[in-house]
Every structure is written in structure tokens, then in C-alpha cells.
């Protein structure tokens, strides 16, 4: 008889569980398997407190729907063969044997029963999982096992969680003193689940002082949850801000420094996102083992793809329109239409799926009701890195020097031997490449489709307008500020009104400071 | 004093000699011909000539031309503010849509109890379980009041928005982007059901106008003639405006705003006046558009719809008055042909048009024709 892994693990649990196990009797086995749900649950709870490995094997088999019975016998099925649950010997299964049917209630009981056995597993993760299962259904019958496990537990995090489960069970206890103790103790844990538990109890509680203790506990929990929510809003705001920052950084170069108003900026982002999609597919098809690292190649690929398209655009269209911003606006809008339609022809009009690599999915639980997803954290870090990279590039490198020179005085720069036309192309390609990076980042958190750019273009221009032209610092403050403001208002008034309020705010702000937060001072301000 | 005067004053180049009348005799003839076609020829060809005849104007063609004439009014309005005042608006769609919505509200009330739910309220309100009309619908059952709103709502929005924008001397691309943000915000607002204008679906399924069924051939033709006459009327109005002193100041603002300011004019008043006139024209175009097309929804406020208005004016030729009308007919004619024949290529064509016109045809089709005429 081959023993499956999960069962073997359970058997180890039982071995640790202690010596007072009774051997499973045929009567017990029958009571567990045959009859109405209610008596079966009673039987389950009766055998659970002192289960031996045969009992555990039977419960596991029931949970796996691998038990049959006849009028006189019970069979545990394995690989098409029947085994007697008590002796473990192989027996012939008659054709009349029926499957054991578990309703939802029974199934839940089996799960928690297995979980309470797993509380004694030597594996930390198995125990943590088991505590989670038990926490969802506090049941007084499991109390002895929970208390025993709690006393034996060594890992502090699991011990705390077990304690919470214990108090959650005690909250329903008949003993008033225990309820009081539980209510006070639960106040210190503060998960949303505890809150519902306490609220439920508050409704049926009759004793005044227990009720008061529950009230106090609820208040502490609510206070803590409110903090979690507030931090959550700020985090999503910063996250949105970091995305806006990535989008606006490219614009800060093409529009802010070069004065080219590029309505196709969003479509360059889209190209970056589709480049990520292509790289993902290449990795999936040819290097499935390295799939988790496709993002590392997608970052330079999206930069290069967008930068290349940007360079071609600058050479073919935008160069003829320098100094005519309104015409540039219309021409680049035309470019954006062509690029969108091109992507539709190549990849279809539907959104394409881009998967997070394993190390970017999931998140870190900062508080009981606040989980910070890894992909959003990664984008914040990425945005900061790109920002540092761009500011170093502009401030410290030869290319940056040339770009600033051409921006400030084109003729003088040309006289000093700078190839201004080439610098224009490089600068525009750089801005476009950063848009591609933004698209790569966006593909990790949102949909990738032909309309990807459209939804960000108004926002990103707002960032540049608000931050002031020709200013990287202004762009940063404006992006993060708008992101947080947007999310704060969203929590208060809903997404659409929040967006409208932000737009109105910007229009009013421009009234006061037409040049943005950080206005250029002196002669260049008029230009 | 004489020391600062330049030794040889540049001879002022007169771009156009002030005309004595509004139009030359030849142009008046063209206008009269256009009026004749719109008010007599098309109605006769559509209503009197039998459907089998080669001269019959089909309902589809009439409706298409009527729709494009509404667009042409928008293009004309855009030309006045962009071509003659130098302000590119990327938000004219919002004025068009507001005029359309004002008309649509009246048409919704005219449905009466003939909607899907057989209730006196518009269907979408019944669907949302509203018991009474929101305040915005207070005068919606009066035709005269709603027609006033067609003018007042876009005009007022343009006045408030323009006043604050021009007062802080927001101009050029900044102004364009802010107008785009305005129409985008309005679109989001109208997408909401709570705003009270039908949300995503907007208004549709109209039955009557002034208690006359809307779908009859004679009603359709009446609206067609009305639209055509409005277009011609606005053309004459625009001609008068740009030829007047007011229009000359506007063109001076377009070419050198700072210099106009130093000469003692306050550009704010001039720009604001033209901005409001342009918005009201768009609103009226929207009001004519809705009963003929039979639907108005927030899609008309999308930034893309507004920017298309600009391309109509650019394709035809900015700074001429006939140009935007030609442009609207050319682009929209191409659109209806492309979307039928090669739907997937329409956006390529439109995009290429944006690029080609700005690079190769800064004066548009009219400019091209003029150059041909001069060189021959």
C-alpha cells in the first residue's frame, strides 16, 4: 500500500500528537461514514481528540471522496482496490458498495478536523496553513486540540495566530469569565475577521460587562484598521504617482526640454508594453526554465523598441515641425492613430495577457488589512531608479550637456560644434525610450492593449503642466502629488468625481501659477 | 524721438484689401446657388423624384450630407478661433455635445409615455428608479427654453472657462491641453448615471419634435434645410466678423499678441468674445445634429472627437472661411467611404492625413488650389 505524501505528513503529525491515541474501532469507523451529517460530525469530534493513524487515514480518505460502504462494511479505496479502515488489509469491494456523500457542512468539518491534526505537523508552513483554516471557523470542539497545540508551539507568529483562534473559540464559551478574557485579548489582535467575530458576538451577548469589553475591543481594532486603510490609500497613491512619474519623465524630456508636444507618447508606452509581451512569449516558448527572469530582458527591449520608433518619428516627421507646437500636436496625434491601428493589425484589437514572474506576484502583509503587492513595490523602486538614471544622464554626461546646450541656445551650441540635429534625435529617442520603460512597468500591473496609452496621456500632460516645463524636480513632485491626491479623493468621492476634481484643481492651480510649481525664472521663462 | 525711428520704415504689406461689401458679386452668386441647392434642389430630388430615378437623392445620402453640414459648422467655429485668433481648442466637442444634450433632453421629454416602460419619465430614469426629474431637467418640456439652453449652456461654460484661462494668459499648447482636459472631464462626468443624462447610452430612440413625428421624410427634409441654411448663415456671419474691425484685431492678436497689447487693446475681451461665439456655434451644430442622427452620448466629448474637428479645419485650410467647410466634407466623406469599404484602414488614412496636412499642406486644400491658380 503506497502512502500518499499528504497522508504520510498527517501520520507524522499523529505520531507527535501524543500517546493517548485510541485504536479505531469498526463501530467508530461506521459512525464516521454512514448516516446523517449531524451524528457523523458528532462521531468525528469524538474520535478526533484522540485519533490514531488509522482514524486520520480514514478522515483524509473521506475528504478525498475515496470511501465506500455497504450495509456491513466500510472500505477505503485506493487505486481501485478496497482496504479495511481498521485492519488496513486489502478486501474485496462488493458491487453494491455505495460512495460516501459529504455535504458542504460535513466537508467543512472534515477540513477543520484535518487542520486541527495538522496543527502538530513538524513543518512550519503546514501548521500556519492549518491555523488559517481553523481561524475561519471557530469551533468549540477543536478547543482542546488548539490549546494543546498552543502550549506546544515554538514559533512566535504561529503561536500568536493560534492564541487568536483560541480566544475566538473562547468568545463563544458558556463561561462568562472566559468570554471576558477572550474579548479583551482579541482587541489586541485586530484583523478584519476578528472584527466580524466580535460584532457577531456583540449582537447576542447578554452580560453587560462582557458587552462593554467587546465594545472596547472593537474600538481598538477599528482604530488599527483605520490606520491600515489610511496607509493603504497613501501606498496606492504613491504607486499611481510612480507610474505617472515614469510616464511624465519621458514627457519632461521631449516636451519639457525639447518643447515637442508629443501626443503619441502614450503609444510609445504601448510599444514598450507590447515589447514586454513579445519577450514574455519568446521566453515561454524557448526558455521556459528562465521564465521568471524575462522581465530583466524586457526592460532593455522595451526601451530600445520605443527609442527606435521615437528616433524614426523624429527623423521623419517631428523634425519638420520644430517651432510650430500646434502643428506638432496634430501631427503626433496622427502618429498615435497610426501606431494604435498598427498594433491592432499586428496583435489584434483585444488586450494581450502579460504574466507577472513568480517573484513579482504576491505581496508583503504589512498590517492585518494592508498587503503591499510586490509588483507595485517593484514599480516604485523602478521609477526611482529611472529618475536617478535620467537626472544623472542630463546633469553629468556629455550627451546631457549637449541636450541642455541645444535647449538653451541652439545656434550657440551649433557654433561650438554640436551636431544639433543629431542631438535632437538622441534626446527624442531617449524620451521615447523612457516611455517604453513606463509601458514595461505598466504591463506588470494593468491591461496591455491598443488603448493603453490613451488612458494615461491626459494625466501625464497634466503632470508636466503642473510640474512646470523644463524641470525634472517639478515633474517628480507633481507626479507623486497628483497620484496621492487622486487616490485620497477617490476614497472620498469615487473614481470619476476624483478625476474631475483633480482636473478642476489643475485648471485653478494654473490660474495662480501659470508656469507650474517650479517656474523658470528670468529670460527663459518667456520663451 | 526721431533717433529711435528706423531709417527706412518697412512698407506695410497689405494682405487683403478691405472690401466694400461683404462678398464679391461672384461669391454672392455662389452663396445664392448653395442656398438654392439646399433649400430647393435637394428637397425636390429627395421627396418629389421617385426612388428608382437616377436623379433621386437617397435618404442615406441626405442624412449623410446633413450630418456633415453639422460638422462643417463646427469646423467653421474652429476656424474662427484657431485660424483667425490663433487659439487651438481641443475641447470643442464638449460644446457640440452640450448643445446636443440640451436638444436631446427636449426630445426625450417629447417621447412622453411611448418609451419601453410606457412611463411619462425617460426610460433611463425609470430604469434607475427615479421618481422625479433632477433640477437640470426643470425646463426640459419647453422647446423655447431648451433652445435657449442650446445657446446658453455652451456659451456660459465657454465664458467661464475662457475668462479664467485668458485672464491668466494661458496660451498656445497649454491652452490646448487644458481644453482637452476639460472635455475629458466632461466626458467622465456624463458617463456617470448619477449626472442625470443617461450615462453611457446617452439619449436615443426619439419619437417626436414639436409633437410632429421625427422619422417622417418631410421632417427629415425640414431639418436638412434648416441645417443647410444655418451653415450658410454662419458662413455669412463669419465673413462679416472677420472683415469687421473686431475680426482685424483678432487676426492681429493671432500674429502678435504682445504688440496688440502695447497698442492699447485688451486681448482678453476680443479672445473671450470670439471663444464664446465659436462655442455657441458648436452648440447649435450639436442641437441640429441630434434629431437627425438620432443619438447623443458622451462619446461626442472624447478628446479624439474634439481633435478631429481641428483636422477638418486644417485639411480644408485655416484662415479661410470656405476651407473648413470643404475640409469637413472631404474628411467625413472619406470616413464614410473608408469605414464601409476598408474599415481597418480608416485610422491609417486619418493618421496619415494629420501628418501630411501639417507637414505638406499647412494651408490645406484651399491653399493648394490657390497656389495652383497663381502659378498657372
PDB file of C-alpha atoms in Angstrom, chain A residues 253-412:
ATOM      1  CA  UNK A 253      12.457  65.393 -21.834  1.00  0.00           C
ATOM      2  CA  UNK A 254      10.520  65.586 -25.106  1.00  0.00           C
ATOM      3  CA  UNK A 255       8.157  68.348 -24.057  1.00  0.00           C
ATOM      4  CA  UNK A 256       9.888  69.918 -21.085  1.00  0.00           C
ATOM      5  CA  UNK A 257      13.371  70.161 -22.555  1.00  0.00           C
ATOM      6  CA  UNK A 258      12.810  69.977 -26.313  1.00  0.00           C
ATOM      7  CA  UNK A 259       9.418  71.693 -26.434  1.00  0.00           C
ATOM      8  CA  UNK A 260       7.958  68.983 -28.662  1.00  0.00           C
ATOM      9  CA  UNK A 261       4.399  68.242 -27.696  1.00  0.00           C
ATOM     10  CA  UNK A 262       4.112  64.551 -28.364  1.00  0.00           C
ATOM     11  CA  UNK A 263       0.560  63.237 -28.305  1.00  0.00           C
ATOM     12  CA  UNK A 264       1.914  59.840 -29.369  1.00  0.00           C
ATOM     13  CA  UNK A 265       3.773  59.490 -26.078  1.00  0.00           C
ATOM     14  CA  UNK A 266       1.103  57.119 -24.805  1.00  0.00           C
ATOM     15  CA  UNK A 267       1.524  54.981 -27.907  1.00  0.00           C
ATOM     16  CA  UNK A 268       5.271  54.781 -27.286  1.00  0.00           C
ATOM     17  CA  UNK A 269       4.363  53.388 -23.871  1.00  0.00           C
ATOM     18  CA  UNK A 270       2.105  50.943 -25.615  1.00  0.00           C
ATOM     19  CA  UNK A 271       5.037  49.841 -27.792  1.00  0.00           C
ATOM     20  CA  UNK A 272       7.084  49.239 -24.634  1.00  0.00           C
ATOM     21  CA  UNK A 273       4.281  47.158 -23.157  1.00  0.00           C
ATOM     22  CA  UNK A 274       3.927  45.091 -26.331  1.00  0.00           C
ATOM     23  CA  UNK A 275       7.697  44.610 -26.446  1.00  0.00           C
ATOM     24  CA  UNK A 276       7.405  43.150 -22.945  1.00  0.00           C
ATOM     25  CA  UNK A 277       4.625  40.892 -24.196  1.00  0.00           C
ATOM     26  CA  UNK A 278       6.745  39.654 -27.101  1.00  0.00           C
ATOM     27  CA  UNK A 279       9.753  38.971 -24.857  1.00  0.00           C
ATOM     28  CA  UNK A 280       7.481  37.113 -22.462  1.00  0.00           C
ATOM     29  CA  UNK A 281       6.217  34.898 -25.264  1.00  0.00           C
ATOM     30  CA  UNK A 282       9.752  34.251 -26.524  1.00  0.00           C
ATOM     31  CA  UNK A 283      10.812  33.147 -23.051  1.00  0.00           C
ATOM     32  CA  UNK A 284       7.755  30.981 -22.634  1.00  0.00           C
ATOM     33  CA  UNK A 285       8.357  29.267 -25.957  1.00  0.00           C
ATOM     34  CA  UNK A 286      12.151  28.871 -25.923  1.00  0.00           C
ATOM     35  CA  UNK A 287      13.407  29.262 -22.337  1.00  0.00           C
ATOM     36  CA  UNK A 288      10.576  28.121 -20.063  1.00  0.00           C
ATOM     37  CA  UNK A 289      13.087  27.455 -17.287  1.00  0.00           C
ATOM     38  CA  UNK A 290      14.147  31.104 -17.242  1.00  0.00           C
ATOM     39  CA  UNK A 291      10.594  32.473 -17.441  1.00  0.00           C
ATOM     40  CA  UNK A 292      10.912  34.218 -14.078  1.00  0.00           C
ATOM     41  CA  UNK A 293      13.676  36.409 -15.449  1.00  0.00           C
ATOM     42  CA  UNK A 294      12.029  37.552 -18.691  1.00  0.00           C
ATOM     43  CA  UNK A 295      11.361  40.969 -17.134  1.00  0.00           C
ATOM     44  CA  UNK A 296      15.074  41.615 -16.882  1.00  0.00           C
ATOM     45  CA  UNK A 297      15.385  41.304 -20.660  1.00  0.00           C
ATOM     46  CA  UNK A 298      12.048  43.014 -21.288  1.00  0.00           C
ATOM     47  CA  UNK A 299      13.263  46.245 -19.666  1.00  0.00           C
ATOM     48  CA  UNK A 300      16.060  46.960 -22.179  1.00  0.00           C
ATOM     49  CA  UNK A 301      13.937  45.544 -25.017  1.00  0.00           C
ATOM     50  CA  UNK A 302      11.030  47.883 -24.310  1.00  0.00           C
ATOM     51  CA  UNK A 303      13.416  50.812 -24.013  1.00  0.00           C
ATOM     52  CA  UNK A 304      15.081  50.030 -27.327  1.00  0.00           C
ATOM     53  CA  UNK A 305      11.843  49.343 -29.202  1.00  0.00           C
ATOM     54  CA  UNK A 306      10.266  52.613 -28.125  1.00  0.00           C
ATOM     55  CA  UNK A 307      13.501  54.571 -28.589  1.00  0.00           C
ATOM     56  CA  UNK A 308      13.875  53.219 -32.116  1.00  0.00           C
ATOM     57  CA  UNK A 309      10.330  54.178 -33.054  1.00  0.00           C
ATOM     58  CA  UNK A 310      10.921  57.570 -31.430  1.00  0.00           C
ATOM     59  CA  UNK A 311      14.099  58.153 -33.421  1.00  0.00           C
ATOM     60  CA  UNK A 312      12.342  57.241 -36.672  1.00  0.00           C
ATOM     61  CA  UNK A 313       9.476  59.602 -35.831  1.00  0.00           C
ATOM     62  CA  UNK A 314      11.837  62.432 -35.025  1.00  0.00           C
ATOM     63  CA  UNK A 315      13.781  61.989 -38.258  1.00  0.00           C
ATOM     64  CA  UNK A 316      10.718  61.572 -40.459  1.00  0.00           C
ATOM     65  CA  UNK A 317       8.009  63.832 -39.033  1.00  0.00           C
ATOM     66  CA  UNK A 318       8.772  65.856 -35.949  1.00  0.00           C
ATOM     67  CA  UNK A 319      11.965  67.435 -37.259  1.00  0.00           C
ATOM     68  CA  UNK A 320       9.952  69.400 -39.864  1.00  0.00           C
ATOM     69  CA  UNK A 321       7.683  70.859 -37.240  1.00  0.00           C
ATOM     70  CA  UNK A 322      10.093  72.378 -34.703  1.00  0.00           C
ATOM     71  CA  UNK A 323       8.848  75.729 -33.502  1.00  0.00           C
ATOM     72  CA  UNK A 324       5.251  75.010 -34.552  1.00  0.00           C
ATOM     73  CA  UNK A 325       3.825  73.407 -31.411  1.00  0.00           C
ATOM     74  CA  UNK A 326       0.186  73.315 -32.543  1.00  0.00           C
ATOM     75  CA  UNK A 327       1.070  71.571 -35.782  1.00  0.00           C
ATOM     76  CA  UNK A 328       3.305  69.177 -33.883  1.00  0.00           C
ATOM     77  CA  UNK A 329       0.363  68.374 -31.647  1.00  0.00           C
ATOM     78  CA  UNK A 330      -1.842  67.463 -34.601  1.00  0.00           C
ATOM     79  CA  UNK A 331       0.834  65.516 -36.453  1.00  0.00           C
ATOM     80  CA  UNK A 332       1.753  63.467 -33.396  1.00  0.00           C
ATOM     81  CA  UNK A 333      -1.918  62.787 -32.814  1.00  0.00           C
ATOM     82  CA  UNK A 334      -1.980  61.376 -36.324  1.00  0.00           C
ATOM     83  CA  UNK A 335       1.071  59.268 -35.460  1.00  0.00           C
ATOM     84  CA  UNK A 336      -0.717  57.947 -32.418  1.00  0.00           C
ATOM     85  CA  UNK A 337      -3.692  56.872 -34.537  1.00  0.00           C
ATOM     86  CA  UNK A 338      -1.406  55.063 -36.986  1.00  0.00           C
ATOM     87  CA  UNK A 339       0.550  53.323 -34.218  1.00  0.00           C
ATOM     88  CA  UNK A 340      -2.629  52.180 -32.483  1.00  0.00           C
ATOM     89  CA  UNK A 341      -4.037  50.790 -35.679  1.00  0.00           C
ATOM     90  CA  UNK A 342      -0.711  49.136 -36.488  1.00  0.00           C
ATOM     91  CA  UNK A 343      -0.752  47.336 -33.148  1.00  0.00           C
ATOM     92  CA  UNK A 344      -4.340  46.301 -33.779  1.00  0.00           C
ATOM     93  CA  UNK A 345      -3.337  44.836 -37.144  1.00  0.00           C
ATOM     94  CA  UNK A 346      -0.329  43.012 -35.662  1.00  0.00           C
ATOM     95  CA  UNK A 347      -1.614  41.757 -32.312  1.00  0.00           C
ATOM     96  CA  UNK A 348      -5.394  42.051 -32.623  1.00  0.00           C
ATOM     97  CA  UNK A 349      -7.757  44.527 -31.001  1.00  0.00           C
ATOM     98  CA  UNK A 350      -8.075  42.517 -27.794  1.00  0.00           C
ATOM     99  CA  UNK A 351      -5.918  43.021 -24.727  1.00  0.00           C
ATOM    100  CA  UNK A 352      -2.984  40.618 -24.578  1.00  0.00           C
ATOM    101  CA  UNK A 353      -2.039  38.782 -21.376  1.00  0.00           C
ATOM    102  CA  UNK A 354       1.240  39.666 -19.671  1.00  0.00           C
ATOM    103  CA  UNK A 355       2.040  37.486 -16.697  1.00  0.00           C
ATOM    104  CA  UNK A 356       3.948  38.554 -13.613  1.00  0.00           C
ATOM    105  CA  UNK A 357       7.029  36.464 -12.936  1.00  0.00           C
ATOM    106  CA  UNK A 358       6.719  34.485  -9.711  1.00  0.00           C
ATOM    107  CA  UNK A 359       8.907  36.862  -7.722  1.00  0.00           C
ATOM    108  CA  UNK A 360       6.642  39.794  -8.584  1.00  0.00           C
ATOM    109  CA  UNK A 361       3.341  38.159  -7.675  1.00  0.00           C
ATOM    110  CA  UNK A 362       2.030  38.104  -4.176  1.00  0.00           C
ATOM    111  CA  UNK A 363       2.827  40.740  -1.631  1.00  0.00           C
ATOM    112  CA  UNK A 364       4.081  41.543   1.810  1.00  0.00           C
ATOM    113  CA  UNK A 365       1.437  41.771   4.531  1.00  0.00           C
ATOM    114  CA  UNK A 366       2.383  44.971   6.313  1.00  0.00           C
ATOM    115  CA  UNK A 367      -0.686  45.011   8.524  1.00  0.00           C
ATOM    116  CA  UNK A 368      -3.657  42.730   9.056  1.00  0.00           C
ATOM    117  CA  UNK A 369      -5.672  44.564   6.392  1.00  0.00           C
ATOM    118  CA  UNK A 370      -2.848  46.017   4.330  1.00  0.00           C
ATOM    119  CA  UNK A 371      -0.980  43.944   1.772  1.00  0.00           C
ATOM    120  CA  UNK A 372       1.598  45.658  -0.379  1.00  0.00           C
ATOM    121  CA  UNK A 373       1.842  43.836  -3.722  1.00  0.00           C
ATOM    122  CA  UNK A 374       5.398  43.105  -4.850  1.00  0.00           C
ATOM    123  CA  UNK A 375       4.769  44.304  -8.391  1.00  0.00           C
ATOM    124  CA  UNK A 376       3.716  47.754  -7.177  1.00  0.00           C
ATOM    125  CA  UNK A 377       6.682  47.975  -4.827  1.00  0.00           C
ATOM    126  CA  UNK A 378       8.931  46.975  -7.714  1.00  0.00           C
ATOM    127  CA  UNK A 379       7.479  49.749  -9.884  1.00  0.00           C
ATOM    128  CA  UNK A 380       8.096  52.356  -7.192  1.00  0.00           C
ATOM    129  CA  UNK A 381      11.708  51.200  -6.924  1.00  0.00           C
ATOM    130  CA  UNK A 382      11.995  51.081 -10.706  1.00  0.00           C
ATOM    131  CA  UNK A 383      10.608  54.622 -11.064  1.00  0.00           C
ATOM    132  CA  UNK A 384      13.135  55.916  -8.554  1.00  0.00           C
ATOM    133  CA  UNK A 385      15.968  54.158 -10.405  1.00  0.00           C
ATOM    134  CA  UNK A 386      14.867  55.570 -13.755  1.00  0.00           C
ATOM    135  CA  UNK A 387      14.568  59.021 -12.211  1.00  0.00           C
ATOM    136  CA  UNK A 388      18.084  58.829 -10.802  1.00  0.00           C
ATOM    137  CA  UNK A 389      19.378  57.497 -14.100  1.00  0.00           C
ATOM    138  CA  UNK A 390      17.747  60.248 -16.141  1.00  0.00           C
ATOM    139  CA  UNK A 391      18.853  63.059 -13.862  1.00  0.00           C
ATOM    140  CA  UNK A 392      22.412  61.745 -13.889  1.00  0.00           C
ATOM    141  CA  UNK A 393      22.278  61.421 -17.649  1.00  0.00           C
ATOM    142  CA  UNK A 394      21.082  65.005 -18.075  1.00  0.00           C
ATOM    143  CA  UNK A 395      23.323  66.521 -15.409  1.00  0.00           C
ATOM    144  CA  UNK A 396      26.552  64.552 -15.696  1.00  0.00           C
ATOM    145  CA  UNK A 397      27.088  63.077 -19.128  1.00  0.00           C
ATOM    146  CA  UNK A 398      28.340  64.600 -22.348  1.00  0.00           C
ATOM    147  CA  UNK A 399      25.035  63.810 -24.067  1.00  0.00           C
ATOM    148  CA  UNK A 400      23.170  65.547 -21.253  1.00  0.00           C
ATOM    149  CA  UNK A 401      25.419  68.555 -21.574  1.00  0.00           C
ATOM    150  CA  UNK A 402      24.720  68.751 -25.303  1.00  0.00           C
ATOM    151  CA  UNK A 403      20.983  68.374 -24.772  1.00  0.00           C
ATOM    152  CA  UNK A 404      20.975  71.214 -22.243  1.00  0.00           C
ATOM    153  CA  UNK A 405      23.150  73.308 -24.504  1.00  0.00           C
ATOM    154  CA  UNK A 406      20.908  72.833 -27.535  1.00  0.00           C
ATOM    155  CA  UNK A 407      17.860  73.555 -25.406  1.00  0.00           C
ATOM    156  CA  UNK A 408      19.255  76.801 -24.038  1.00  0.00           C
ATOM    157  CA  UNK A 409      20.799  78.203 -27.184  1.00  0.00           C
ATOM    158  CA  UNK A 410      20.643  76.171 -30.319  1.00  0.00           C
ATOM    159  CA  UNK A 411      22.723  78.487 -32.503  1.00  0.00           C
ATOM    160  CA  UNK A 412      25.463  78.892 -29.956  1.00  0.00           C
TER     161      UNK A 412
END
